[in-house]
Short mmCIF file of C-alpha atoms and ligand atoms in Angstrom, two decimals:
data_model
loop_
_atom_site.label_atom_id
_atom_site.label_comp_id
_atom_site.label_asym_id
_atom_site.label_seq_id
_atom_site.Cartn_x
_atom_site.Cartn_y
_atom_site.Cartn_z
CA MET A 294 -23.88 -15.92 -4.33
CA PRO A 295 -24.74 -15.48 -0.69
CA ALA A 296 -24.68 -12.02 0.81
CA LEU A 297 -21.81 -12.87 3.12
CA GLU A 298 -19.52 -13.77 0.11
CA LEU A 299 -20.05 -10.49 -1.60
CA PRO A 300 -16.70 -8.90 -2.41
CA SER A 301 -15.93 -6.19 0.32
CA TYR A 302 -16.07 -3.34 -2.34
CA LEU A 303 -19.75 -4.22 -2.89
CA THR A 304 -20.62 -4.10 0.81
CA ASP A 305 -20.65 -1.64 3.46
CA ARG A 306 -16.90 -1.21 4.30
CA SER A 307 -17.68 -0.48 7.74
CA ALA A 308 -18.55 -4.08 8.16
CA VAL A 309 -15.14 -5.10 6.69
CA PRO A 310 -12.46 -4.17 9.08
CA LEU A 311 -9.01 -3.48 7.53
CA GLU A 312 -6.14 -5.74 8.60
CA ILE A 313 -2.51 -5.51 8.08
CA ILE A 314 -1.40 -7.78 5.25
CA GLN A 315 1.79 -9.75 5.62
CA TYR A 316 4.51 -10.94 3.17
CA PRO A 317 4.27 -12.52 0.66
CA HIS A 318 0.76 -11.40 -0.12
CA PRO A 319 0.78 -10.21 -3.86
CA ILE A 320 -0.85 -6.83 -2.97
CA LEU A 321 2.57 -5.91 -1.25
CA ARG A 322 4.04 -6.08 -4.85
CA HIS A 323 1.31 -3.99 -6.42
CA LYS A 324 2.33 -0.66 -7.90
CA SER A 325 -0.34 1.58 -6.55
CA ARG A 326 -2.04 4.30 -8.49
CA PRO A 327 -2.73 7.95 -7.44
CA LEU A 328 -5.91 8.68 -5.56
CA GLN A 329 -8.32 10.96 -7.52
CA ARG A 330 -10.38 12.22 -4.51
CA VAL A 331 -10.57 12.30 -0.72
CA ASP A 332 -13.93 11.54 0.75
CA ALA A 333 -15.51 10.48 3.95
CA GLU A 334 -14.93 6.90 3.54
CA LEU A 335 -11.25 7.41 2.68
CA ARG A 336 -10.91 9.52 5.79
CA ARG A 337 -12.51 6.71 7.83
CA MET A 338 -10.18 4.17 6.28
CA VAL A 339 -7.19 6.55 7.19
CA ARG A 340 -8.44 6.49 10.77
CA GLU A 341 -8.54 2.78 10.77
CA MET A 342 -4.97 2.49 9.34
CA PHE A 343 -3.74 4.78 12.23
CA ASP A 344 -5.51 2.42 14.77
CA LEU A 345 -3.98 -0.68 13.21
CA MET A 346 -0.57 0.97 13.12
CA TYR A 347 -0.70 1.70 16.84
CA GLU A 348 -1.98 -1.72 17.62
CA ALA A 349 1.02 -3.13 15.98
CA ARG A 350 3.42 -0.51 17.48
CA GLY A 351 4.45 0.75 14.04
CA ILE A 352 5.43 4.33 12.97
CA GLY A 353 4.46 4.01 9.34
CA LEU A 354 1.73 2.17 7.37
CA ALA A 355 1.01 2.12 3.54
CA GLY A 356 -2.27 1.65 1.94
CA ASN A 357 -1.41 -1.61 0.28
CA GLN A 358 -0.45 -3.11 3.47
CA VAL A 359 -4.11 -2.92 4.44
CA GLY A 360 -5.39 -3.99 1.09
CA LEU A 361 -5.97 -0.54 -0.40
CA PRO A 362 -4.07 -0.24 -3.66
CA TYR A 363 -3.83 3.53 -3.34
CA ARG A 364 -0.92 5.99 -3.14
CA LEU A 365 -1.17 6.95 0.54
CA PHE A 366 0.46 6.31 3.73
CA VAL A 367 0.21 7.35 7.39
CA THR A 368 2.96 8.07 9.91
CA ASN A 369 3.41 8.94 13.60
CA LEU A 370 7.11 8.69 14.69
CA THR A 371 6.15 8.60 18.20
CA ALA A 372 4.13 5.42 17.73
CA ASP A 373 1.96 6.90 20.46
CA ALA A 374 -1.85 6.99 19.80
CA GLN A 375 -2.25 9.84 22.44
CA GLN A 376 0.18 12.05 20.39
CA THR A 377 -2.28 12.77 17.62
CA GLU A 378 -0.56 16.08 16.76
CA HIS A 379 2.35 13.92 15.29
CA GLU A 380 -0.01 12.12 12.85
CA ARG A 381 0.70 12.67 9.11
CA VAL A 382 -1.19 11.44 6.08
CA PHE A 383 0.71 11.51 2.78
CA ILE A 384 -1.49 11.13 -0.38
CA ASN A 385 0.09 10.73 -3.76
CA PRO A 386 3.71 11.52 -2.36
CA VAL A 387 6.41 12.40 -4.63
CA LEU A 388 10.12 12.10 -3.45
CA SER A 389 12.84 14.38 -4.81
CA LYS A 390 16.23 15.73 -4.03
CA PRO A 391 17.72 12.73 -2.38
CA LYS A 392 21.21 13.62 -0.60
CA GLY A 393 23.78 11.78 1.32
CA LEU A 394 23.54 8.12 2.50
CA ALA A 395 22.77 6.54 5.71
CA GLU A 396 22.31 3.13 7.19
CA ALA A 397 19.98 2.13 9.90
CA GLU A 398 17.72 -0.60 11.07
CA GLU A 399 14.41 -1.03 9.51
CA GLY A 400 11.50 -3.30 10.19
CA CYS A 401 7.97 -3.53 8.64
CA LEU A 402 4.54 -4.29 9.88
CA SER A 403 4.10 -6.72 6.80
CA LEU A 404 7.26 -8.70 8.07
CA PRO A 405 6.82 -8.67 11.75
CA GLY A 406 9.74 -9.62 13.80
CA LEU A 407 12.28 -9.10 10.80
CA TYR A 408 14.88 -6.25 11.09
CA ALA A 409 17.87 -5.35 8.98
CA GLN A 410 20.27 -2.65 8.20
CA VAL A 411 19.05 -0.66 5.24
CA ARG A 412 21.03 2.05 3.18
CA ARG A 413 19.12 4.95 1.89
CA PRO A 414 19.71 8.64 1.13
CA GLU A 415 20.00 10.44 4.23
CA ARG A 416 17.90 13.50 3.35
CA VAL A 417 14.97 13.90 0.80
CA THR A 418 12.18 16.19 -0.14
CA ILE A 419 8.56 15.05 -0.06
CA ALA A 420 5.49 16.74 -1.62
CA ALA A 421 2.12 15.15 -0.91
CA TYR A 422 -1.51 16.04 -0.21
CA ASN A 423 -2.97 15.88 3.09
CA LEU A 424 -6.37 14.84 4.09
CA ALA A 425 -7.56 18.40 3.74
CA GLY A 426 -6.46 18.22 0.14
CA GLU A 427 -3.55 20.76 0.65
CA GLU A 428 -0.34 20.17 -0.99
CA VAL A 429 2.52 20.02 1.62
CA THR A 430 6.21 19.93 0.85
CA LEU A 431 8.65 18.82 3.54
CA GLU A 432 12.48 18.50 3.66
CA LEU A 433 13.35 15.58 5.89
CA ASP A 434 16.41 14.00 7.22
CA ASP A 435 17.24 10.98 9.61
CA LEU A 436 14.31 9.01 10.69
CA PRO A 437 11.68 10.99 9.12
CA ALA A 438 13.44 10.82 5.75
CA ARG A 439 13.88 7.05 6.05
CA VAL A 440 10.20 6.33 7.02
CA VAL A 441 8.85 8.19 4.01
CA GLN A 442 11.18 6.55 1.67
CA HIS A 443 10.33 3.09 3.25
CA GLU A 444 6.63 3.98 2.94
CA THR A 445 6.83 5.33 -0.64
CA ASP A 446 8.57 2.07 -1.65
CA HIS A 447 5.54 0.12 -0.50
CA LEU A 448 3.46 2.07 -2.91
CA ASP A 449 5.67 0.87 -5.65
CA GLY A 450 5.53 -2.66 -4.42
CA VAL A 451 9.02 -2.51 -3.04
CA LEU A 452 9.94 -3.99 0.42
CA PHE A 453 12.91 -3.15 2.62
CA ILE A 454 14.11 -6.62 1.91
CA ASP A 455 14.56 -5.84 -1.62
CA ARG A 456 17.17 -3.17 -0.64
CA LEU A 457 19.44 -5.59 1.23
CA SER A 458 22.75 -7.04 -0.19
CA GLU A 459 22.52 -10.66 -1.35
CA SER A 460 24.42 -11.83 1.82
CA ALA A 461 22.10 -9.70 4.13
CA LEU A 462 19.08 -11.06 2.46
CA ALA A 463 20.51 -14.81 2.83
CA GLU A 464 20.77 -14.24 6.61
CA LEU A 465 16.94 -13.58 6.46
CA ARG A 466 16.18 -16.64 4.25
CA GLU A 467 14.81 -18.78 7.27
CA PRO A 468 12.39 -16.41 8.49
CA LEU A 469 11.34 -15.33 5.01
CA ASP A 470 10.66 -19.13 4.29
CA GLU A 471 8.39 -19.38 7.41
CA PHE A 472 6.42 -16.35 6.28
CA GLU A 473 5.97 -18.00 2.87
CA ILE A 474 4.99 -21.42 4.34
CA GLU A 475 2.42 -19.65 6.63
CA PHE A 476 1.04 -17.87 3.60
CA GLN A 477 0.47 -21.12 1.73
CA GLN A 478 -1.17 -22.66 4.77
CA HIS A 479 -3.59 -19.65 5.02
CA ARG A 480 -4.32 -19.91 1.40
CA GLN A 481 -5.03 -23.73 1.53
CA GLN A 482 -7.19 -22.95 4.41
CA GLY A 483 -9.13 -20.52 2.10
CA ALA A 484 -8.38 -17.59 4.29
CA ILE A 485 -6.45 -15.84 1.38
CA PRO A 486 -7.99 -15.83 -2.13
CA ASP A 487 -6.04 -16.96 -5.18
CA ASP A 488 -3.98 -14.44 -7.20
CA GLN A 489 -6.65 -13.99 -9.87
CA ARG A 490 -9.29 -12.98 -7.32
CA ILE A 491 -6.91 -10.77 -5.46
CA ALA A 492 -6.04 -8.98 -8.93
CA SER A 493 -9.81 -8.53 -9.69
CA HIS A 494 -10.45 -7.22 -6.21
CA VAL A 495 -7.66 -4.68 -6.56
CA ALA A 496 -8.81 -3.53 -10.14
CA GLU A 497 -12.22 -2.91 -8.62
CA LEU A 498 -10.91 -0.83 -5.79
CA GLU A 499 -8.74 1.04 -8.26
CA ARG A 500 -11.82 1.75 -10.46
CA LEU A 501 -13.52 3.32 -7.57
CA ARG A 502 -10.91 5.82 -6.60
CA THR A 503 -7.98 6.17 -9.04
CO1 CO B 73 6.81 -1.52 5.69
#
């Protein structure tokens, strides 16, 4: 196998920039496993996640959205790369104490251009580790509560479109079909591996860190 074809986990990852993965790539349906450790390479990948998130003008990004099958996500509710004091990293997050119900518009960097009203608990408690390895517990409401629920869903392979009523989902059928057609075209062009190859790549990444 020529060196350039080596799977990225066998090469220097700095040579393999992360990219945001779009629906309906199967890794978006993967249930991610907890991380066992935080190391320099993970910190570098987290930095790359923030950069990709800002580039796409997002406020949250989950590991599997950049091909990393780990239970972690990043947020910055300001979407402003200058406001680094608002950057948060959530590793192995656990949600509890959902309260109330609220509906608001959501979008997703893996479904660019698609928006819908999503109903979720209005308040939630989240416990997670940060990059320093400290456990942090936060009681959140409104937008912060919505974002951590949306991102934790990603770690379980759930997308916001899964939380829509059948009729609301039907309204998005056309753009969703377009995403699916584009995905198949990319696959035919060889830009996206087949399901089996993706699964073995994911298993290898899991073996390294979970
Ligand atoms: Co999303």
